Short mmCIF file of N, CA and C in Angstrom, two decimals:
data_model
loop_
_atom_site.label_atom_id
_atom_site.label_comp_id
_atom_site.label_asym_id
_atom_site.label_seq_id
_atom_site.Cartn_x
_atom_site.Cartn_y
_atom_site.Cartn_z
N MET A 1 -35.11 -6.45 45.75
CA MET A 1 -33.75 -6.77 45.37
C MET A 1 -33.65 -7.13 43.90
N CYS A 2 -34.61 -7.85 43.38
CA CYS A 2 -34.60 -8.23 41.95
C CYS A 2 -34.61 -6.99 41.06
N ALA A 3 -35.35 -5.96 41.48
CA ALA A 3 -35.40 -4.73 40.68
C ALA A 3 -34.03 -4.08 40.61
N CYS A 4 -33.26 -4.16 41.68
CA CYS A 4 -31.91 -3.58 41.69
C CYS A 4 -30.99 -4.30 40.72
N LEU A 5 -31.15 -5.62 40.61
CA LEU A 5 -30.32 -6.39 39.69
C LEU A 5 -30.75 -6.21 38.24
N ALA A 6 -32.03 -5.99 38.00
CA ALA A 6 -32.54 -5.83 36.63
C ALA A 6 -32.21 -4.47 36.06
N ALA A 7 -32.10 -3.44 36.89
CA ALA A 7 -31.84 -2.08 36.41
C ALA A 7 -30.52 -1.97 35.65
N PRO A 8 -29.39 -2.50 36.16
CA PRO A 8 -28.15 -2.41 35.38
C PRO A 8 -28.25 -3.16 34.05
N ALA A 9 -28.95 -4.29 34.02
CA ALA A 9 -29.10 -5.04 32.77
C ALA A 9 -29.90 -4.24 31.75
N ALA A 10 -30.94 -3.57 32.20
CA ALA A 10 -31.75 -2.77 31.28
C ALA A 10 -30.95 -1.62 30.71
N SER A 11 -30.16 -0.93 31.54
CA SER A 11 -29.39 0.20 31.01
C SER A 11 -28.28 -0.29 30.09
N ALA A 12 -27.71 -1.47 30.35
CA ALA A 12 -26.70 -2.02 29.45
C ALA A 12 -27.32 -2.35 28.09
N ALA A 13 -28.55 -2.84 28.08
CA ALA A 13 -29.23 -3.15 26.82
C ALA A 13 -29.47 -1.88 26.01
N ASP A 14 -29.77 -0.78 26.69
CA ASP A 14 -29.97 0.50 26.00
C ASP A 14 -28.65 1.05 25.47
N PHE A 15 -27.57 0.74 26.13
CA PHE A 15 -26.26 1.25 25.76
C PHE A 15 -25.70 0.54 24.53
N PHE A 16 -25.95 -0.76 24.38
CA PHE A 16 -25.47 -1.57 23.25
C PHE A 16 -26.66 -1.88 22.36
N THR A 17 -26.66 -1.34 21.12
CA THR A 17 -27.83 -1.47 20.25
C THR A 17 -27.45 -1.95 18.86
N LYS A 18 -28.43 -2.53 18.17
CA LYS A 18 -28.26 -2.86 16.76
C LYS A 18 -28.65 -1.64 15.94
N ILE A 19 -27.91 -1.36 14.89
CA ILE A 19 -28.20 -0.23 14.01
C ILE A 19 -29.23 -0.68 12.98
N ASP A 20 -30.18 0.18 12.68
CA ASP A 20 -31.22 -0.09 11.69
C ASP A 20 -30.57 -0.20 10.31
N PRO A 21 -30.73 -1.35 9.62
CA PRO A 21 -30.09 -1.54 8.32
C PRO A 21 -30.87 -0.95 7.14
N SER A 22 -31.93 -0.20 7.38
CA SER A 22 -32.75 0.34 6.29
C SER A 22 -31.92 1.17 5.31
N PRO A 23 -32.35 1.21 4.06
CA PRO A 23 -31.64 2.05 3.07
C PRO A 23 -31.63 3.51 3.49
N THR A 24 -30.55 4.18 3.15
CA THR A 24 -30.38 5.60 3.42
C THR A 24 -29.52 6.19 2.32
N SER A 25 -29.21 7.45 2.38
CA SER A 25 -28.36 8.07 1.37
C SER A 25 -27.62 9.25 2.01
N GLU A 26 -26.33 9.03 2.32
CA GLU A 26 -25.49 10.08 2.90
C GLU A 26 -24.15 10.08 2.19
N LEU A 27 -23.66 11.26 1.87
CA LEU A 27 -22.32 11.40 1.27
C LEU A 27 -21.45 12.19 2.22
N TRP A 28 -20.27 11.63 2.55
CA TRP A 28 -19.30 12.25 3.43
C TRP A 28 -17.99 12.44 2.68
N ILE A 29 -17.27 13.51 3.01
CA ILE A 29 -15.91 13.70 2.53
C ILE A 29 -14.99 13.55 3.75
N ASP A 30 -13.92 12.80 3.58
CA ASP A 30 -13.03 12.46 4.69
C ASP A 30 -11.64 13.06 4.45
N THR A 31 -10.99 13.40 5.55
CA THR A 31 -9.59 13.82 5.49
C THR A 31 -8.71 12.58 5.43
N GLY A 32 -7.42 12.79 5.43
CA GLY A 32 -6.50 11.68 5.61
C GLY A 32 -6.59 11.19 7.05
N PHE A 33 -5.51 10.66 7.56
CA PHE A 33 -5.51 10.09 8.91
C PHE A 33 -4.40 10.71 9.74
N TYR A 34 -4.58 10.69 11.05
CA TYR A 34 -3.45 10.85 11.96
C TYR A 34 -3.32 9.49 12.63
N THR A 35 -2.14 8.89 12.60
CA THR A 35 -1.94 7.56 13.16
C THR A 35 -0.95 7.61 14.31
N ALA A 36 -1.39 7.12 15.45
CA ALA A 36 -0.51 6.92 16.61
C ALA A 36 -0.02 5.48 16.51
N HIS A 37 1.21 5.30 16.01
CA HIS A 37 1.75 3.96 15.77
C HIS A 37 2.15 3.26 17.06
N PHE A 38 1.96 1.94 17.08
CA PHE A 38 2.39 1.13 18.22
C PHE A 38 3.91 1.09 18.29
N ASP A 39 4.58 1.12 17.13
CA ASP A 39 6.04 1.11 17.07
C ASP A 39 6.55 2.53 16.82
N GLY A 40 6.48 3.37 17.83
CA GLY A 40 6.85 4.76 17.69
C GLY A 40 8.32 5.00 17.43
N ASP A 41 9.16 3.98 17.62
CA ASP A 41 10.60 4.14 17.44
C ASP A 41 11.07 3.87 16.02
N LYS A 42 10.17 3.62 15.07
CA LYS A 42 10.56 3.24 13.71
C LYS A 42 10.55 4.40 12.71
N ASP A 43 10.43 5.65 13.16
CA ASP A 43 10.42 6.82 12.28
C ASP A 43 9.35 6.70 11.20
N LEU A 44 8.15 6.33 11.59
CA LEU A 44 7.03 6.20 10.65
C LEU A 44 6.33 7.55 10.48
N ASN A 45 5.65 7.71 9.37
CA ASN A 45 4.88 8.92 9.10
C ASN A 45 3.54 8.81 9.82
N ASP A 46 3.32 9.68 10.80
CA ASP A 46 2.05 9.68 11.54
C ASP A 46 0.98 10.52 10.86
N ASN A 47 1.39 11.53 10.10
CA ASN A 47 0.45 12.45 9.46
C ASN A 47 0.16 11.95 8.04
N ASN A 48 -0.89 11.17 7.92
CA ASN A 48 -1.24 10.52 6.65
C ASN A 48 -2.24 11.36 5.88
N LYS A 49 -1.75 12.48 5.31
CA LYS A 49 -2.64 13.39 4.58
C LYS A 49 -3.33 12.64 3.45
N GLY A 50 -4.52 13.10 3.10
CA GLY A 50 -5.24 12.44 2.02
C GLY A 50 -6.66 12.95 1.89
N LEU A 51 -7.45 12.25 1.08
CA LEU A 51 -8.82 12.62 0.79
C LEU A 51 -9.60 11.36 0.46
N ALA A 52 -10.83 11.28 0.96
CA ALA A 52 -11.66 10.10 0.69
C ALA A 52 -13.12 10.50 0.67
N PHE A 53 -13.94 9.57 0.20
CA PHE A 53 -15.39 9.74 0.21
C PHE A 53 -16.02 8.50 0.82
N GLU A 54 -17.13 8.73 1.50
CA GLU A 54 -17.96 7.64 2.02
C GLU A 54 -19.38 7.86 1.53
N TYR A 55 -20.01 6.79 1.09
CA TYR A 55 -21.43 6.86 0.73
C TYR A 55 -22.17 5.80 1.54
N ARG A 56 -22.95 6.24 2.51
CA ARG A 56 -23.74 5.31 3.33
C ARG A 56 -25.03 5.02 2.57
N PHE A 57 -25.18 3.77 2.15
CA PHE A 57 -26.35 3.36 1.37
C PHE A 57 -27.32 2.52 2.20
N LYS A 58 -26.89 2.03 3.34
CA LYS A 58 -27.74 1.36 4.32
C LYS A 58 -27.32 1.87 5.69
N GLY A 59 -28.19 1.73 6.66
CA GLY A 59 -27.84 2.18 8.00
C GLY A 59 -26.57 1.53 8.53
N THR A 60 -26.29 0.30 8.06
CA THR A 60 -25.14 -0.46 8.55
C THR A 60 -23.98 -0.56 7.56
N MET A 61 -24.13 -0.05 6.35
CA MET A 61 -23.11 -0.24 5.30
C MET A 61 -22.77 1.08 4.60
N THR A 62 -21.46 1.29 4.44
CA THR A 62 -20.96 2.49 3.78
C THR A 62 -19.88 2.08 2.78
N ALA A 63 -20.01 2.53 1.54
CA ALA A 63 -18.94 2.33 0.56
C ALA A 63 -17.92 3.44 0.78
N THR A 64 -16.63 3.10 0.66
CA THR A 64 -15.59 4.10 0.89
C THR A 64 -14.44 3.92 -0.09
N ALA A 65 -13.84 5.02 -0.48
CA ALA A 65 -12.66 4.99 -1.36
C ALA A 65 -11.86 6.26 -1.10
N GLY A 66 -10.53 6.11 -1.19
CA GLY A 66 -9.70 7.29 -0.95
C GLY A 66 -8.24 7.06 -1.26
N ARG A 67 -7.47 8.10 -0.97
CA ARG A 67 -6.03 8.10 -1.22
C ARG A 67 -5.36 8.83 -0.06
N PHE A 68 -4.21 8.31 0.41
CA PHE A 68 -3.50 8.94 1.51
C PHE A 68 -2.00 8.63 1.43
N TYR A 69 -1.23 9.45 2.09
CA TYR A 69 0.22 9.30 2.18
C TYR A 69 0.49 8.43 3.40
N ASN A 70 0.93 7.19 3.19
CA ASN A 70 0.93 6.19 4.25
C ASN A 70 2.11 6.31 5.22
N SER A 71 2.16 5.38 6.16
CA SER A 71 3.18 5.37 7.21
C SER A 71 4.59 5.15 6.67
N ASP A 72 4.70 4.50 5.50
CA ASP A 72 5.99 4.26 4.86
C ASP A 72 6.39 5.39 3.91
N ARG A 73 5.65 6.49 3.95
CA ARG A 73 5.92 7.66 3.11
C ARG A 73 5.79 7.35 1.62
N ALA A 74 4.70 6.67 1.30
CA ALA A 74 4.34 6.38 -0.09
C ALA A 74 2.82 6.59 -0.22
N TRP A 75 2.35 6.86 -1.43
CA TRP A 75 0.92 7.07 -1.64
C TRP A 75 0.19 5.73 -1.69
N SER A 76 -0.94 5.66 -1.02
CA SER A 76 -1.80 4.48 -1.00
C SER A 76 -3.20 4.84 -1.43
N ASN A 77 -3.87 3.88 -2.03
CA ASN A 77 -5.28 3.99 -2.40
C ASN A 77 -6.04 2.90 -1.67
N TYR A 78 -7.32 3.11 -1.45
CA TYR A 78 -8.15 2.06 -0.87
C TYR A 78 -9.58 2.17 -1.38
N ALA A 79 -10.26 1.04 -1.37
CA ALA A 79 -11.68 0.97 -1.74
C ALA A 79 -12.28 -0.21 -1.00
N GLY A 80 -13.47 0.00 -0.45
CA GLY A 80 -14.12 -1.08 0.26
C GLY A 80 -15.41 -0.64 0.90
N VAL A 81 -15.79 -1.34 1.96
CA VAL A 81 -17.01 -1.02 2.70
C VAL A 81 -16.70 -0.94 4.19
N ILE A 82 -17.49 -0.13 4.87
CA ILE A 82 -17.46 -0.10 6.33
C ILE A 82 -18.77 -0.71 6.79
N TRP A 83 -18.67 -1.82 7.50
CA TRP A 83 -19.85 -2.54 8.00
C TRP A 83 -19.92 -2.32 9.50
N GLN A 84 -20.97 -1.63 9.95
CA GLN A 84 -21.12 -1.32 11.36
C GLN A 84 -22.54 -1.66 11.81
N PRO A 85 -22.77 -2.91 12.22
CA PRO A 85 -24.11 -3.34 12.58
C PRO A 85 -24.53 -2.96 14.01
N TYR A 86 -23.59 -2.53 14.84
CA TYR A 86 -23.88 -2.24 16.24
C TYR A 86 -23.39 -0.87 16.64
N ALA A 87 -23.93 -0.39 17.77
CA ALA A 87 -23.47 0.85 18.37
C ALA A 87 -23.34 0.65 19.87
N VAL A 88 -22.35 1.29 20.44
CA VAL A 88 -22.19 1.36 21.88
C VAL A 88 -22.43 2.82 22.23
N GLY A 89 -23.58 3.09 22.81
CA GLY A 89 -23.97 4.48 23.00
C GLY A 89 -24.06 5.14 21.64
N PRO A 90 -23.42 6.30 21.44
CA PRO A 90 -23.47 6.98 20.15
C PRO A 90 -22.39 6.54 19.15
N VAL A 91 -21.58 5.54 19.50
CA VAL A 91 -20.44 5.14 18.67
C VAL A 91 -20.78 3.88 17.88
N ARG A 92 -20.68 3.98 16.56
CA ARG A 92 -20.88 2.81 15.68
C ARG A 92 -19.66 1.90 15.80
N VAL A 93 -19.90 0.58 15.73
CA VAL A 93 -18.84 -0.40 15.91
C VAL A 93 -18.90 -1.41 14.77
N GLY A 94 -17.75 -1.70 14.16
CA GLY A 94 -17.72 -2.69 13.09
C GLY A 94 -16.35 -2.83 12.47
N LEU A 95 -16.35 -3.14 11.17
CA LEU A 95 -15.11 -3.38 10.42
C LEU A 95 -15.09 -2.58 9.12
N ALA A 96 -13.92 -2.08 8.77
CA ALA A 96 -13.69 -1.58 7.41
C ALA A 96 -13.04 -2.75 6.66
N ILE A 97 -13.68 -3.19 5.60
CA ILE A 97 -13.18 -4.30 4.79
C ILE A 97 -12.85 -3.72 3.43
N ALA A 98 -11.55 -3.71 3.09
CA ALA A 98 -11.14 -2.97 1.91
C ALA A 98 -9.90 -3.59 1.27
N ALA A 99 -9.61 -3.10 0.07
CA ALA A 99 -8.36 -3.41 -0.62
C ALA A 99 -7.49 -2.16 -0.56
N PHE A 100 -6.19 -2.36 -0.33
CA PHE A 100 -5.23 -1.27 -0.19
C PHE A 100 -4.05 -1.51 -1.12
N ASP A 101 -3.35 -0.46 -1.50
CA ASP A 101 -2.09 -0.60 -2.23
C ASP A 101 -1.09 0.43 -1.70
N GLY A 102 0.12 0.40 -2.25
CA GLY A 102 1.09 1.44 -1.95
C GLY A 102 2.05 1.19 -0.80
N TYR A 103 1.97 0.04 -0.15
CA TYR A 103 2.91 -0.27 0.92
C TYR A 103 4.07 -1.08 0.34
N PRO A 104 5.28 -0.52 0.28
CA PRO A 104 6.40 -1.14 -0.42
C PRO A 104 6.74 -2.55 0.04
N LYS A 105 6.54 -2.86 1.33
CA LYS A 105 6.92 -4.17 1.85
C LYS A 105 5.79 -5.20 1.77
N THR A 106 4.65 -4.79 1.26
CA THR A 106 3.50 -5.69 1.13
C THR A 106 3.15 -5.84 -0.34
N ARG A 107 3.39 -7.03 -0.85
CA ARG A 107 3.13 -7.33 -2.27
C ARG A 107 3.78 -6.33 -3.20
N ASP A 108 4.96 -5.87 -2.85
CA ASP A 108 5.72 -4.90 -3.66
C ASP A 108 4.90 -3.67 -4.02
N GLY A 109 4.08 -3.22 -3.09
CA GLY A 109 3.26 -2.03 -3.31
C GLY A 109 1.94 -2.32 -3.99
N GLY A 110 1.68 -3.59 -4.32
CA GLY A 110 0.43 -3.96 -5.00
C GLY A 110 -0.75 -4.04 -4.04
N TRP A 111 -1.88 -4.40 -4.59
CA TRP A 111 -3.13 -4.46 -3.83
C TRP A 111 -3.15 -5.66 -2.90
N PHE A 112 -3.77 -5.47 -1.73
CA PHE A 112 -3.97 -6.55 -0.75
C PHE A 112 -5.23 -6.27 0.04
N PRO A 113 -5.90 -7.32 0.55
CA PRO A 113 -7.12 -7.12 1.35
C PRO A 113 -6.79 -6.82 2.81
N GLY A 114 -7.69 -6.13 3.47
CA GLY A 114 -7.53 -5.84 4.89
C GLY A 114 -8.87 -5.71 5.57
N ALA A 115 -8.90 -6.04 6.85
CA ALA A 115 -10.08 -5.86 7.70
C ALA A 115 -9.63 -5.11 8.94
N ILE A 116 -10.18 -3.93 9.16
CA ILE A 116 -9.73 -3.05 10.24
C ILE A 116 -10.92 -2.76 11.17
N PRO A 117 -10.82 -3.15 12.44
CA PRO A 117 -11.86 -2.76 13.39
C PRO A 117 -12.01 -1.23 13.37
N THR A 118 -13.26 -0.77 13.24
CA THR A 118 -13.51 0.66 13.05
C THR A 118 -14.65 1.14 13.94
N LEU A 119 -14.40 2.25 14.62
CA LEU A 119 -15.39 2.93 15.43
C LEU A 119 -15.71 4.26 14.76
N THR A 120 -16.96 4.68 14.78
CA THR A 120 -17.35 5.95 14.17
C THR A 120 -18.26 6.73 15.12
N TYR A 121 -17.93 8.00 15.29
CA TYR A 121 -18.80 8.90 16.04
C TYR A 121 -19.18 10.04 15.10
N GLU A 122 -20.48 10.34 15.03
CA GLU A 122 -20.97 11.42 14.17
C GLU A 122 -21.90 12.33 14.97
N TYR A 123 -21.80 13.62 14.70
CA TYR A 123 -22.69 14.60 15.30
C TYR A 123 -23.09 15.58 14.22
N LYS A 124 -24.35 15.50 13.83
CA LYS A 124 -24.89 16.34 12.76
C LYS A 124 -24.07 16.18 11.49
N ARG A 125 -23.22 17.16 11.14
CA ARG A 125 -22.51 17.14 9.86
C ARG A 125 -21.01 16.85 9.98
N VAL A 126 -20.55 16.49 11.18
CA VAL A 126 -19.13 16.16 11.38
C VAL A 126 -19.01 14.81 12.08
N GLY A 127 -17.86 14.19 11.89
CA GLY A 127 -17.65 12.89 12.53
C GLY A 127 -16.18 12.53 12.54
N VAL A 128 -15.90 11.39 13.16
CA VAL A 128 -14.55 10.86 13.20
C VAL A 128 -14.63 9.34 13.09
N ASN A 129 -13.76 8.78 12.26
CA ASN A 129 -13.56 7.33 12.19
C ASN A 129 -12.28 7.02 12.96
N VAL A 130 -12.31 5.96 13.74
CA VAL A 130 -11.13 5.50 14.47
C VAL A 130 -10.89 4.06 14.06
N GLY A 131 -9.74 3.83 13.43
CA GLY A 131 -9.36 2.48 13.00
C GLY A 131 -8.28 1.92 13.89
N ILE A 132 -8.43 0.65 14.25
CA ILE A 132 -7.43 -0.03 15.08
C ILE A 132 -6.70 -1.00 14.16
N ILE A 133 -5.50 -0.60 13.73
CA ILE A 133 -4.75 -1.31 12.70
C ILE A 133 -3.75 -2.25 13.36
N PRO A 134 -3.86 -3.55 13.10
CA PRO A 134 -2.90 -4.48 13.70
C PRO A 134 -1.56 -4.45 12.98
N ASN A 135 -0.48 -4.78 13.70
CA ASN A 135 0.82 -4.99 13.06
C ASN A 135 0.73 -6.25 12.22
N TYR A 136 1.43 -6.27 11.09
CA TYR A 136 1.51 -7.47 10.28
C TYR A 136 2.98 -7.70 9.91
N LYS A 137 3.60 -8.63 10.63
CA LYS A 137 5.01 -8.97 10.44
C LYS A 137 5.83 -7.69 10.39
N ASP A 138 6.74 -7.57 9.44
CA ASP A 138 7.51 -6.34 9.27
C ASP A 138 7.07 -5.64 7.98
N ARG A 139 5.79 -5.81 7.65
CA ARG A 139 5.26 -5.27 6.38
C ARG A 139 4.32 -4.09 6.58
N LEU A 140 3.48 -4.20 7.61
CA LEU A 140 2.54 -3.13 7.93
C LEU A 140 2.68 -2.80 9.40
N TYR A 141 2.69 -1.52 9.71
CA TYR A 141 2.87 -1.08 11.08
C TYR A 141 1.54 -0.65 11.66
N GLY A 142 1.17 -1.26 12.77
CA GLY A 142 -0.12 -1.00 13.39
C GLY A 142 -0.15 0.28 14.19
N GLY A 143 -1.37 0.67 14.52
CA GLY A 143 -1.58 1.87 15.31
C GLY A 143 -3.05 2.17 15.40
N ILE A 144 -3.35 3.30 15.98
CA ILE A 144 -4.72 3.78 16.05
C ILE A 144 -4.79 5.01 15.16
N SER A 145 -5.68 4.95 14.15
CA SER A 145 -5.80 6.04 13.17
C SER A 145 -7.09 6.82 13.41
N PHE A 146 -6.98 8.13 13.28
CA PHE A 146 -8.11 9.03 13.44
C PHE A 146 -8.34 9.75 12.11
N GLN A 147 -9.59 9.76 11.64
CA GLN A 147 -9.93 10.38 10.36
C GLN A 147 -11.15 11.27 10.56
N LEU A 148 -11.02 12.56 10.28
CA LEU A 148 -12.16 13.48 10.36
C LEU A 148 -13.01 13.35 9.10
N LYS A 149 -14.31 13.60 9.25
CA LYS A 149 -15.21 13.51 8.10
C LYS A 149 -16.30 14.57 8.22
N PHE A 150 -16.81 14.97 7.06
CA PHE A 150 -17.80 16.03 6.99
C PHE A 150 -18.91 15.60 6.03
N LYS A 151 -20.16 15.71 6.49
CA LYS A 151 -21.31 15.29 5.68
C LYS A 151 -21.62 16.34 4.62
N LEU A 152 -21.67 15.91 3.37
CA LEU A 152 -22.01 16.79 2.26
C LEU A 152 -23.51 16.84 2.03
N PHE A 153 -24.19 15.67 2.12
CA PHE A 153 -25.64 15.66 2.01
C PHE A 153 -26.20 14.36 2.58
N ASP A 154 -27.51 14.43 2.87
CA ASP A 154 -28.24 13.23 3.25
C ASP A 154 -29.70 13.38 2.79
N LYS A 155 -30.35 12.26 2.67
CA LYS A 155 -31.79 12.27 2.28
C LYS A 155 -32.59 11.61 3.37
#
């Protein structure tokens, strides 16, 4: 009976893992986002076209910067890091910690910090980032954003 109880615990441990933080070198090019907004009745822009780059310099850390046409139909820029110390199966789990601009109702379009829970799935040279963006008062509209990415090189 003890073996039956230990088996689910062992498979759960294999399913949830720490990512190796060793140095690495990968360059990715990212598309803009498609955002499924929580407030679908506000006539927000779901198709956030844009372009970005990610440089993974450690197994758990990626520098990122880009530009996209945001939900308020204005251009935004961002720069920051994606910190993903864990994985659930093949999906990396962590936070994108970055500075953003271009949202008219937030600091009059100026720069502001943000932390966005982020999941990443990669297969060979393609991947997807999924960001879970919280609502913030009547200034930022939350949703789930999907961003395609393509690996340019790795060492």
